[in-house]
XYZ file of C-alpha atoms in Angstrom:
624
model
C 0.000 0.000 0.000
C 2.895 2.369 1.493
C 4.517 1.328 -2.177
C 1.578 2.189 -4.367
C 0.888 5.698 -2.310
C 4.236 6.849 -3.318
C 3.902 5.745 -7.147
C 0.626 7.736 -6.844
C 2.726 11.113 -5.587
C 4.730 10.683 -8.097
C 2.587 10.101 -11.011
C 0.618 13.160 -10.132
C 4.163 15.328 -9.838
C 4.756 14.237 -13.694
C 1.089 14.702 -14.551
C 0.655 18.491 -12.958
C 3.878 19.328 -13.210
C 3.253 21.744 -16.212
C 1.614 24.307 -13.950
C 4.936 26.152 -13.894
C 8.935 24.616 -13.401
C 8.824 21.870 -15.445
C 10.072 18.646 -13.327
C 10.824 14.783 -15.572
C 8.711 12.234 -13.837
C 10.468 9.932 -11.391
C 9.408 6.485 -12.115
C 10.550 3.012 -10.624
C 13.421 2.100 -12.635
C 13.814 -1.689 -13.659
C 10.366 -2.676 -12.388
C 9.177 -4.134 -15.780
C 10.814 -6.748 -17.700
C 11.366 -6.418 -21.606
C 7.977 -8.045 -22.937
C 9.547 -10.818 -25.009
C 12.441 -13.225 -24.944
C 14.506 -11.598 -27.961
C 16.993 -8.593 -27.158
C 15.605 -5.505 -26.758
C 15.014 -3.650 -29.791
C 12.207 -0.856 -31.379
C 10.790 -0.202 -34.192
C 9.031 2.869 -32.808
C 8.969 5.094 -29.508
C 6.278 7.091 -27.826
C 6.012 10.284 -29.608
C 6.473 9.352 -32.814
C 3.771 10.882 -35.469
C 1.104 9.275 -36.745
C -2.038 10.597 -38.797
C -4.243 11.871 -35.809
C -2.247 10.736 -33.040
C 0.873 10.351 -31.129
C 2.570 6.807 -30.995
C 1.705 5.672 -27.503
C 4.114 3.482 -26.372
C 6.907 0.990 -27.884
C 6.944 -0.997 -30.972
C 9.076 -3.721 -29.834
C 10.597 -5.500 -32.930
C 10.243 -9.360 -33.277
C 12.963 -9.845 -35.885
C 10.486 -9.627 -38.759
C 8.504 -12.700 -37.410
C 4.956 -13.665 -36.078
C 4.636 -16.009 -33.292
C 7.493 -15.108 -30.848
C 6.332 -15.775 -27.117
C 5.123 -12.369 -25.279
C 5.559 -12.262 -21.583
C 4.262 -10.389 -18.618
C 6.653 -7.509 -17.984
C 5.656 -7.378 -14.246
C 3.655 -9.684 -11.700
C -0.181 -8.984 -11.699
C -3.299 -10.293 -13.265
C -4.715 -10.399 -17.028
C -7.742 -7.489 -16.407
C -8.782 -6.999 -19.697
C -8.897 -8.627 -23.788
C -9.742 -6.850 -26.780
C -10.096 -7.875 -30.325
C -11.341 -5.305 -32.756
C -10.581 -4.366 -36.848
C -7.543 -3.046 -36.872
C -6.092 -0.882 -34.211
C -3.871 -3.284 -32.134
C -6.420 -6.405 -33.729
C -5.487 -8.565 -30.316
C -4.443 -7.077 -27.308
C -3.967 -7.729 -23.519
C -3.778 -5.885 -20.500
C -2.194 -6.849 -17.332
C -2.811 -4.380 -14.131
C 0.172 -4.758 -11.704
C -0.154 -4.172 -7.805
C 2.437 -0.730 -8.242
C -0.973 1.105 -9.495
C 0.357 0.859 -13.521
C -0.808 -1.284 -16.146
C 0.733 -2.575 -19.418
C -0.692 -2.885 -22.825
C 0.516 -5.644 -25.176
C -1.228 -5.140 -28.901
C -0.908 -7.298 -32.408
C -0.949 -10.518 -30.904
C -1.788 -14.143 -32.280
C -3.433 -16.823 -30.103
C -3.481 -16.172 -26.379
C -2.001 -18.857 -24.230
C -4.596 -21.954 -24.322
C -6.627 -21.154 -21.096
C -6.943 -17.541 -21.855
C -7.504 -17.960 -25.591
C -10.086 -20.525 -24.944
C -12.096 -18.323 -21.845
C -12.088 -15.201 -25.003
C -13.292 -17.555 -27.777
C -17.022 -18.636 -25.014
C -17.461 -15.133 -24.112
C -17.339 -15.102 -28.459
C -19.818 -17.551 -28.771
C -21.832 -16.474 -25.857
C -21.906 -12.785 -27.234
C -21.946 -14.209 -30.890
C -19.454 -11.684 -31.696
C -15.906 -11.442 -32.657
C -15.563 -7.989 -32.099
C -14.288 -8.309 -27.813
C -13.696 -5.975 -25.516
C -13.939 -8.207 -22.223
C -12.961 -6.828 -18.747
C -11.793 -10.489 -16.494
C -12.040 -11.111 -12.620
C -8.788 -10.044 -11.465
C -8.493 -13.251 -9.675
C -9.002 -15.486 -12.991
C -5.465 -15.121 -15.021
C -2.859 -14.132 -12.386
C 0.246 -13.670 -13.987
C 4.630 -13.458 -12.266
C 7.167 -11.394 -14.357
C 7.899 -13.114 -17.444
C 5.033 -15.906 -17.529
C 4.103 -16.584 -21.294
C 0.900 -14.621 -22.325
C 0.557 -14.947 -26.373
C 2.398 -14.886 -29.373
C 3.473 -12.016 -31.512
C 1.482 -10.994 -34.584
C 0.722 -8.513 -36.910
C -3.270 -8.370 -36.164
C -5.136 -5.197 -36.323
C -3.364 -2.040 -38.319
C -0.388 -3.755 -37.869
C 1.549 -3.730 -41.654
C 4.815 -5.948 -39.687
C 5.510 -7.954 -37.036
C 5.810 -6.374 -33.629
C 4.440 -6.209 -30.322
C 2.897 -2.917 -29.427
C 3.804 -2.164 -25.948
C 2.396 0.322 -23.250
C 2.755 1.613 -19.818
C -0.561 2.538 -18.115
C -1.525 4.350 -15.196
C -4.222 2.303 -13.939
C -6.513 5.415 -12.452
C -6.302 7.533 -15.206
C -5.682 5.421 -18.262
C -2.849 7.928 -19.430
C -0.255 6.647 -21.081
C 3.210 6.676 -19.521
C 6.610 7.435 -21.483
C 7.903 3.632 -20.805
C 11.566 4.497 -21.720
C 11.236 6.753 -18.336
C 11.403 3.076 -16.799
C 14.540 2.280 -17.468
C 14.463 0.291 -20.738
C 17.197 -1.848 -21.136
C 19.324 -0.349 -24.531
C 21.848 2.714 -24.255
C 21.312 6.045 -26.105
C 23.959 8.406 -25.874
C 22.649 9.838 -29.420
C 21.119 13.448 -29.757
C 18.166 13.989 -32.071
C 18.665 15.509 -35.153
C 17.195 18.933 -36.054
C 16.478 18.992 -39.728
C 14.504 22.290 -40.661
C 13.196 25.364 -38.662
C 10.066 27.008 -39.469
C 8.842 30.394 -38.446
C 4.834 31.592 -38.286
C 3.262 34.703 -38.064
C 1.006 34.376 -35.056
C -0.714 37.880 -35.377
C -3.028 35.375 -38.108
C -3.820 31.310 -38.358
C -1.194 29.136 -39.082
C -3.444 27.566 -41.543
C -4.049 30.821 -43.620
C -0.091 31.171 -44.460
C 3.081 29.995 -46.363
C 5.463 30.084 -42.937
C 9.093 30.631 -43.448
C 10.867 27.740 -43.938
C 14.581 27.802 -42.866
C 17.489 25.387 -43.296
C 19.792 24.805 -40.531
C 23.197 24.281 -40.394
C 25.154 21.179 -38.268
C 28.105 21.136 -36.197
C 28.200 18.049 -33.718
C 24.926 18.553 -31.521
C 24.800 22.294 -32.136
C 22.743 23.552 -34.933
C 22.375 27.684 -36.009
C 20.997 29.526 -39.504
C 22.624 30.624 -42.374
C 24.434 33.825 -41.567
C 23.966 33.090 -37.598
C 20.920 35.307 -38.236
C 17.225 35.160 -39.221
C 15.523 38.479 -39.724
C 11.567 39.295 -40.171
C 9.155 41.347 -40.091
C 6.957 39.702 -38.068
C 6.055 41.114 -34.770
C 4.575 38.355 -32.758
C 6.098 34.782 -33.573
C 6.576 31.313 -33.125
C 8.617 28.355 -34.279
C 8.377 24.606 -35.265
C 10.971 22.356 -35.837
C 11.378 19.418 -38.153
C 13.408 16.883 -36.146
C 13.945 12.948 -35.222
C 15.304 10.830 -32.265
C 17.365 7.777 -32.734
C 18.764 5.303 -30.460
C 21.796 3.957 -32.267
C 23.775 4.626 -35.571
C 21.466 2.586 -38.101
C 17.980 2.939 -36.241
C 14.600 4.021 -36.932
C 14.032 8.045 -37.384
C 11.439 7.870 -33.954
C 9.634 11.123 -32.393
C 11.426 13.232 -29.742
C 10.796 13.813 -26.198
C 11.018 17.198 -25.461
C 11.499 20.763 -27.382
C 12.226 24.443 -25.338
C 12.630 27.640 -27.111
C 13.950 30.494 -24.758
C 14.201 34.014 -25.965
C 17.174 36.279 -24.664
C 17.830 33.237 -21.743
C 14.543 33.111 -20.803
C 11.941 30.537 -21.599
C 9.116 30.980 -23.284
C 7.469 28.060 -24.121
C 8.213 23.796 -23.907
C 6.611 20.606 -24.657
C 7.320 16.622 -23.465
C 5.876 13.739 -23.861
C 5.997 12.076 -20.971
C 2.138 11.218 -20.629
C -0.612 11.430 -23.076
C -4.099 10.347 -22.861
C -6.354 8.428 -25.602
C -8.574 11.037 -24.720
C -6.067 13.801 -25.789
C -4.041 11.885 -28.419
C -5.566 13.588 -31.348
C -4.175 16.984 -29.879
C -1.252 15.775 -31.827
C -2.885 17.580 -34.897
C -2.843 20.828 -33.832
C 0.996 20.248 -32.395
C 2.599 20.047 -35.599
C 1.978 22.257 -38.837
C -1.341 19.847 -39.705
C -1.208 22.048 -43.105
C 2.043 21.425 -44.162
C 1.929 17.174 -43.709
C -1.928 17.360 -45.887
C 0.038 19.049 -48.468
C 2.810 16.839 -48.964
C 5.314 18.460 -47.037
C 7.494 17.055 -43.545
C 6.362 16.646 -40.000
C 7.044 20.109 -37.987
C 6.129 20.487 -34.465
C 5.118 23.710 -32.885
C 7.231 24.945 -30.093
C 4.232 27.292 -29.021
C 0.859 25.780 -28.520
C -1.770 26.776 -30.651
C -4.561 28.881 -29.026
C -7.030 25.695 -29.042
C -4.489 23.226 -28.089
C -5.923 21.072 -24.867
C -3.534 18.171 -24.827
C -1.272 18.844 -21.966
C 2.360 18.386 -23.428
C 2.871 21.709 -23.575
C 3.409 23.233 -19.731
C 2.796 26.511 -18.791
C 5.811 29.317 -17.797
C 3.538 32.161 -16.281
C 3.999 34.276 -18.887
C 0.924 35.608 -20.519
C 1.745 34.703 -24.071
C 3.937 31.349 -25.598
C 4.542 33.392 -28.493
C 7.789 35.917 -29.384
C 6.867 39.305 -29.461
C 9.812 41.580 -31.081
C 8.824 45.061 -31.664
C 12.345 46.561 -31.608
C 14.786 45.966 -33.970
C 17.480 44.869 -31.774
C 19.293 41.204 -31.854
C 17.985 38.767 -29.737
C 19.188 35.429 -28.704
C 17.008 32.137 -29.915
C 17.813 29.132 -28.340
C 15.827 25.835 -28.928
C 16.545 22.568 -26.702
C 15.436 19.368 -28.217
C 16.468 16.230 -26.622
C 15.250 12.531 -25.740
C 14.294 10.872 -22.543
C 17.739 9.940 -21.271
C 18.859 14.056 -21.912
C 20.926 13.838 -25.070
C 20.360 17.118 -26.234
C 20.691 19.124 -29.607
C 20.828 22.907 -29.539
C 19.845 25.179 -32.681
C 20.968 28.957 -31.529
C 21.099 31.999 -33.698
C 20.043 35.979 -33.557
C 16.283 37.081 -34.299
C 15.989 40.623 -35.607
C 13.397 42.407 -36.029
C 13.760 44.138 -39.568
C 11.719 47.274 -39.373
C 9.521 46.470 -42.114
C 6.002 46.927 -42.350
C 4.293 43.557 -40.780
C 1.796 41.135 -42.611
C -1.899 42.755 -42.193
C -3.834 41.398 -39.610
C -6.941 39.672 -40.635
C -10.165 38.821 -39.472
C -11.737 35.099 -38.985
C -15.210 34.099 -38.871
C -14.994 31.220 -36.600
C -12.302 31.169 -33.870
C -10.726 28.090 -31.272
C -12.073 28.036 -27.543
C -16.011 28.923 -28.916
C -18.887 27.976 -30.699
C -19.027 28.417 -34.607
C -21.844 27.480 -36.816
C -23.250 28.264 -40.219
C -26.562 28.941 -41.683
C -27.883 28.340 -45.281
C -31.425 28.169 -46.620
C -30.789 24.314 -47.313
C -27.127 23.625 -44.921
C -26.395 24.322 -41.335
C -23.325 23.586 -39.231
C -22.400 23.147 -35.482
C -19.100 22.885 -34.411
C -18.794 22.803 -30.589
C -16.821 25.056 -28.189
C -13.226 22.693 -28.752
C -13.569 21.952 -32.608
C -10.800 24.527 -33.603
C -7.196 24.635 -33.151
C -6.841 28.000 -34.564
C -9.249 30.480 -35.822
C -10.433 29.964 -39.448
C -13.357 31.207 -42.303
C -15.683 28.296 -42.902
C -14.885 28.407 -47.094
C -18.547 27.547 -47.614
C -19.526 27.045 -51.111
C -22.566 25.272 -52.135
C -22.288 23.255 -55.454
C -24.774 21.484 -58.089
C -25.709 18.087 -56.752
C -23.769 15.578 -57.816
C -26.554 13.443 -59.455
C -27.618 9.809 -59.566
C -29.132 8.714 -56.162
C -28.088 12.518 -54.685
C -30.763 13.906 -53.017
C -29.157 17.343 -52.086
C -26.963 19.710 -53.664
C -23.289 19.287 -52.509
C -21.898 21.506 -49.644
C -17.998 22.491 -48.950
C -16.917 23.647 -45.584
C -13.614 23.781 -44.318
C -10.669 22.562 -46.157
C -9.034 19.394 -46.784
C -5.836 20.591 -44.743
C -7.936 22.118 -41.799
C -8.360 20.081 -39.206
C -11.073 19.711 -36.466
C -10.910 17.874 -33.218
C -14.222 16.292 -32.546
C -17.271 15.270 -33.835
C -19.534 18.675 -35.485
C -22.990 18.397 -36.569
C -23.869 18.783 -40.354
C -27.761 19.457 -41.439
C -28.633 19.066 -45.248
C -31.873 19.937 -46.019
C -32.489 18.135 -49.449
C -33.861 19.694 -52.457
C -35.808 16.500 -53.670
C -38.868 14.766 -52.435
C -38.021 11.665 -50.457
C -40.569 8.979 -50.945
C -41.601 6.978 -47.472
C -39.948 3.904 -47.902
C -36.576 5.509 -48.693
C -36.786 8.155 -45.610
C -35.068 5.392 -43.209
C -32.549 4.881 -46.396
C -30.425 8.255 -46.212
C -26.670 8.872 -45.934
C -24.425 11.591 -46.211
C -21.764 11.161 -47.748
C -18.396 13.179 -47.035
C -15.657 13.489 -49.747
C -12.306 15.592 -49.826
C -9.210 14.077 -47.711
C -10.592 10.486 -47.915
C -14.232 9.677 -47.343
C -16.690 9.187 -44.633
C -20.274 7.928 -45.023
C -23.135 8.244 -42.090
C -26.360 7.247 -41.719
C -28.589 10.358 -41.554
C -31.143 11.113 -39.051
C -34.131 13.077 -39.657
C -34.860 16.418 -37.755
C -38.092 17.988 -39.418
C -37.662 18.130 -43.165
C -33.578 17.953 -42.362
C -30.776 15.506 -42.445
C -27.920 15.406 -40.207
C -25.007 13.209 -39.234
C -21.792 13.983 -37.407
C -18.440 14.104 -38.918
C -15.108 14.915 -37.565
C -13.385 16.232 -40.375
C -14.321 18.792 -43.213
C -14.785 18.562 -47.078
C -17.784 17.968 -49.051
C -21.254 17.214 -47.653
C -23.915 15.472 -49.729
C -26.790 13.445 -48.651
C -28.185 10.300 -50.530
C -30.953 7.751 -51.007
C -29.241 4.065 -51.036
C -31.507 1.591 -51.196
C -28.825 -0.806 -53.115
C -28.132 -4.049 -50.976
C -24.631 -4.821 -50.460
C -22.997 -7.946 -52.692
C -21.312 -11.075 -50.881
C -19.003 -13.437 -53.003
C -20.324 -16.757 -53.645
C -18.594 -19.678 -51.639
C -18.115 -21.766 -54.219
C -20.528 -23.959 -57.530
C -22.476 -26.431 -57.459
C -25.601 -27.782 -55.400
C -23.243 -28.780 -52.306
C -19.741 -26.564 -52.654
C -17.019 -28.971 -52.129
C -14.606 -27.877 -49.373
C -13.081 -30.850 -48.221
C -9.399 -29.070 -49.453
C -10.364 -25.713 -47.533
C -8.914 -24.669 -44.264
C -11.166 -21.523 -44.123
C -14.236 -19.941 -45.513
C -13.529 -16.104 -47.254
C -15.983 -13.361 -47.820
C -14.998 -9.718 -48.564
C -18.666 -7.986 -48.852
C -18.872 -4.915 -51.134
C -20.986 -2.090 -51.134
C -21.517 1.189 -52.984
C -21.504 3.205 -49.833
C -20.444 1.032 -46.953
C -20.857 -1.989 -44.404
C -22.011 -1.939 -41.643
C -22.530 -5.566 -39.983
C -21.914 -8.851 -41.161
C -23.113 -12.133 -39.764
C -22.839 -16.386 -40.572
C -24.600 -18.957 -38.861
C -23.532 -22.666 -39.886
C -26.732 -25.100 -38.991
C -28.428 -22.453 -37.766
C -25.399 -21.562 -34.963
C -23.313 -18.551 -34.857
C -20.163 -19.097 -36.084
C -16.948 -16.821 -35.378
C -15.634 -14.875 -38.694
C -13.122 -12.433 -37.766
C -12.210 -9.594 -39.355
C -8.986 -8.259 -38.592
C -7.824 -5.837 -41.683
C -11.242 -4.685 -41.194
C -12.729 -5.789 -45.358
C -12.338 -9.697 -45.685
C -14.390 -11.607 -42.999
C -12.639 -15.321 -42.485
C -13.580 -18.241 -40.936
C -10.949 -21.499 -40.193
C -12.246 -24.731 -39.759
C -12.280 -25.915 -36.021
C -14.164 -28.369 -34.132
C -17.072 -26.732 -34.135
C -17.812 -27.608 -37.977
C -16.933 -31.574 -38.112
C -17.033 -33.436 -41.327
C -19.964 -33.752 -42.989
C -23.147 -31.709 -44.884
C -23.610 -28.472 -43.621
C -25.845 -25.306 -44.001
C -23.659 -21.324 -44.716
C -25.929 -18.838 -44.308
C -24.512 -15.307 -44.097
C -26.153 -12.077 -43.515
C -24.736 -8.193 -44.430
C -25.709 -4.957 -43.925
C -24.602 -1.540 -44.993
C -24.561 1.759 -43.525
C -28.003 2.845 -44.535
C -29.358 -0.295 -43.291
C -30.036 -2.959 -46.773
C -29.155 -5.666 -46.234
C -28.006 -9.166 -48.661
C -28.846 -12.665 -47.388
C -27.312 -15.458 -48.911
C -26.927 -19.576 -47.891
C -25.140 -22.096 -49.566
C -24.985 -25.994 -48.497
C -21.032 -27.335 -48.558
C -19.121 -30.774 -47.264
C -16.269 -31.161 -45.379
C -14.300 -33.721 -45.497
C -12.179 -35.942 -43.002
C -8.934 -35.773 -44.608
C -6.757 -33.775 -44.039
C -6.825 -29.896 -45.366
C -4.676 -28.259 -47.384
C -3.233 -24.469 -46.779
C -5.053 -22.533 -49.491
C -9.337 -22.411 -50.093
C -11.228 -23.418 -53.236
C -11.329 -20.830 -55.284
C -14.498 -18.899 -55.282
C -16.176 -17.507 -57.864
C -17.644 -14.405 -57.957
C -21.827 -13.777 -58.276
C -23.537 -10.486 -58.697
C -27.072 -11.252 -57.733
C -28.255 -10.468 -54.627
C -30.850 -10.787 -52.183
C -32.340 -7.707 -50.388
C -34.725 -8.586 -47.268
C -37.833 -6.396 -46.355
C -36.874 -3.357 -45.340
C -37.017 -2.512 -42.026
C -35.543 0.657 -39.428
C -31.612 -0.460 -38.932
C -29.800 2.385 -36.794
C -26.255 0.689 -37.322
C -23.553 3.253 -38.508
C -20.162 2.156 -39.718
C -17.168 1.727 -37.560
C -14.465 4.238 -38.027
C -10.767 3.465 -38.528
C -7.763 5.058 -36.224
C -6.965 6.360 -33.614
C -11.186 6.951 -33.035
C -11.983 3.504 -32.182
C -8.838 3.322 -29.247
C -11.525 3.720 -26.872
C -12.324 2.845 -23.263
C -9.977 -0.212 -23.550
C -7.806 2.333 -24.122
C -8.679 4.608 -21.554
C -7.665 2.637 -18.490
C -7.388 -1.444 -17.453
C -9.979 -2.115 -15.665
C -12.017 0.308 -16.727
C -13.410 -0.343 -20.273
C -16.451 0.105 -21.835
C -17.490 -3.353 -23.185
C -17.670 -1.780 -27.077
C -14.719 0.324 -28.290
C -14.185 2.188 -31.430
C -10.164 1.231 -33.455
C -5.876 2.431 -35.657
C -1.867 1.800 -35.469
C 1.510 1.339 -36.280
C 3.193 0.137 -39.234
């Protein structure tokens, strides 16, 4: 108890630190165990970027191989299991008496006991899709006990275990090289580019300044020592990379402080992040630049919507450089790693006495409610949308035909981003006839796609979406397509060792289910499009009866059955062949509120949040 009080003390020094002096979080040192039996190496370390989130803990490498053993870095108990499309696919974690948790992600088959408890609650739940909180008395674990093998399940696009520290309470995630992890670093990151913003006006309504810098050893500086501007209130990003030895991965940096005439002015770490907050990684580097083809950057100085807590605050009433005279002034920007190998970029900042950009004006701004109202389109975007301010860019455009329903809207841009969920209205400009009005989508195009199931609000549409483009609402009353398992009256699949069926549909699934003589049986679905099934005791040799259910977003769905035999023989690696069909079946319609799942870092959910303390259905993204 006396043990877990202190941890707690501590944790909360590294968590509220940030209020002013900045102090690294003290952690016990050597208390976990590296999580397999290879040496010690990663492929990626918290920190690094990723499209809408930070990298949250370790990618341990597994020599380019699946089924290496995974072990229990500490003593404790298996609390929770979760198998989802991919995000980590299959995924443990074990809560440890110290008051911290770990995660381990991309896994194969459990150990037996544990993979066989998962696979009833399946079949008792009829549903692959887990996320299953256990007893904590059920699968008690010691330090290095055997857990699973290693995989590449879920958004996995190698072989690697994805590995995290938890704090059990809060469900933030913990820097785990801050433990003690057991490789040396005495390398410095590398600083490749500096870029410089006008902060009088949106970082997204700019070109910034971009600025090569110049190496000697660990100490970087400008061409000519000097960078002069006419800005008058300023900030920086950097483009830079961590590495723990001569030949390893570029990975994301700890820590970046820019001081102005010896002073500080503004830092970040990443020491402890959140699920909850891991998106705030958007609106920490120049979101802009990456859409449009261009390098990672991090700000230095938070942007004025920024609520993700890696940046800590200095007192000062502004993170920004204001330079109104036109005297030098010393820049000095720290970036190091977690064991405090540092790199230095230095130079003078002058102020150049020329006239400064124009400040404009911005229809919707961060920290406050924006919306937008049309004769036939409305917008909400809640108080914490916006990371900077913005115009909306609203154009309204012919409708785009065919089973369109509404003329198409554009908000936003492509290389805007927006934090969480906003409400879109559509108000359509043809009459809907009463058996379609339960069969409406809207459809969002511009950086990718996203299709919703509409609701209804008076003669209105509306759906929520969490990034802007293109708005357009639809009628889809087209049933979704399922490959055929195979010809003839009985489909021979006594040479099969699984059963494959990647659904199609013009705007989306939404569920799909297969019952074998009338029983649920498990299909998983890992890369989140084929659904696969591999033979097991529950389908012995013989006659059976397929029949397999989908549905798409807007609620049609396709049922098809087919009668096959197994055989007793043995089974070779590959399937039959199967041939494709076009015709489908579409059931009597009937109100289907499903919506589709979304991809990354969205569906890291509750499971994500905290062992222990998990909702029982997440939402899903990660690393290559």
């Amino acid at each position: 108890m006396a043990k877990h009080f202190i941890l707690s003390i501590l944790l909360l020094a590294g968590f509220f630190s940030h209020a002013q002096l900045y102090k690294k979080p003290v952690y016990p040192q050597n208390y976990f165990r590296w999580p397999t039996l290879l040496n010690p190496d990663i492929v990626a370390n918290m920190g690094e970027l990723r499209p809408n989130h930070w990298h949250m803990g370790l990618d341990v490498r597994t020599n380019q191989k699946v089924n290496q053993q995974v072990v229990a870095a500490a003593d404790g108990y298996i609390a929770f299991v979760g198998i989802e499309p991919l995000s980590w696919g299959r995924w443990i974690i074990i809560n440890h008496p110290n008051g911290l948790s770990t995660l381990y992600g991309h896994l194969n088959d459990f150990r037996p006991d544990l993979e066989a408890y998962v696979t009833d609650h399946q079949y008792e739940e009829e549903s692959w899709e887990t996320h299953l909180n256990i007893p904590p008395g059920k699968f008690p674990v010691k330090k290095g006990d055997f857990i699973s093998y290693s995989g590449t399940t879920g958004g996995s696009q190698g072989p690697h275990v994805h590995w995290e520290v938890i704090d059990t309470k809060s469900g933030r995630r913990l820097n785990p090289d801050l433990f003690g992890t057991p490789f040396n670093d005495i390398y410095p990151p590398s600083i490749v580019k500096l870029v410089m913003y006008d902060r009088n006006n949106s970082t997204y309504d700019q070109y910034p300044v971009s600025v090569p810098v110049h190496r000697s050893g660990s100490s970087y500086t400008v061409p000519g020592g000097q960078l002069q501007t006419a800005f008058n209130n300023l900030s920086f990003a950097i483009q830079a990379y961590d590495t723990w030895n001569s030949a390893g991965n570029r990975d994301g940096i700890y820590s970046a402080r820019l001081f102005l005439d010896d002073r500080e002015i503004s830092s970040f770490y990443i020491d402890s992040i959140g699920y909850n907050s891991t998106r705030y990684m958007n609106c920490q580097v120049d979101y802009k630049m990456k859409a449009n083809g261009g390098a990672w950057v991090q700000h230095i100085s938070k942007l004025p919507g920024d609520r993700g807590g890696v940046y800590y605050d200095l007192g000062w009433n502004n993170n920004t450089i204001r330079v109104k005279d036109t005297s030098e002034h010393d820049i000095q920007i720290l970036v190091s790693d977690t064991r405090g190998n540092t790199a230095t970029l230095a130079f003078k900042l002058k102020n150049n006495g020329a006239t400064p950009p124009a400040v404009k004006s911005y229809e919707w701004l961060p920290n406050r409610l924006n919306r937008i109202f049309k004769y036939d389109f409305e917008a909400y975007l809640p108080m914490f949308v916006l990371y900077d301010k913005m115009n909306s860019g609203y154009t309204r455009l012919s409708s785009g035909g065919g089973s369109s329903i509404s003329a198409r809207h554009k908000l936003g841009e492509n290389d805007i981003p927006a934090h969480s969920d906003f409400e879109v209205r559509i108000k359509p400009e043809k009459s809907i006839a009463p058996e379609n009005r339960d069969r409406i989508v809207i459809k969002r195009t511009g950086s990718g796609s996203t299709v919703k199931k509409a609701s209804w609000n008076g003669e209105w549409v509306s759906a929520l979406f969490r990034d802007f483009g293109t708005f357009e609402a639809f009628v889809d009353n087209t049933p979704p397509s399922i490959n055929a398992l195979g010809s003839g009256a009985v489909v021979d699949l006594s040479r099969s060792s699984r059963i494959a069926f990647t659904p199609t549909d013009n705007f989306g699934i939404a569920d799909f289910r297969a019952e074998i003589d009338g029983r649920w049986i498990r299909f998983t679905n890992d890369k989140g499009r084929t659904y696969l099934y591999y033979f097991d005791e529950k389908v012995p040799p013989g006659e059976h009866t397929l029949a397999v259910t989908v549905t798409d977003i807007a609620g049609n769905k396709t049922e098809r059955s087919w009668k096959f035999r197994r055989g007793g023989g043995s089974v070779a690696d590959e399937p039959v062949r199967e041939r494709p069909k076009t015709s489908t079946k579409k059931t009597a319609s009937g109100k289907h509120t499903v919506t589709k799942k979304q991809s990354s870092t969205r569906s890291k959910t509750a499971a994500k949040t905290a062992s222990g303390k998990t909702t029982k259905k997440a939402t899903g993204k990660k690393k290559k």
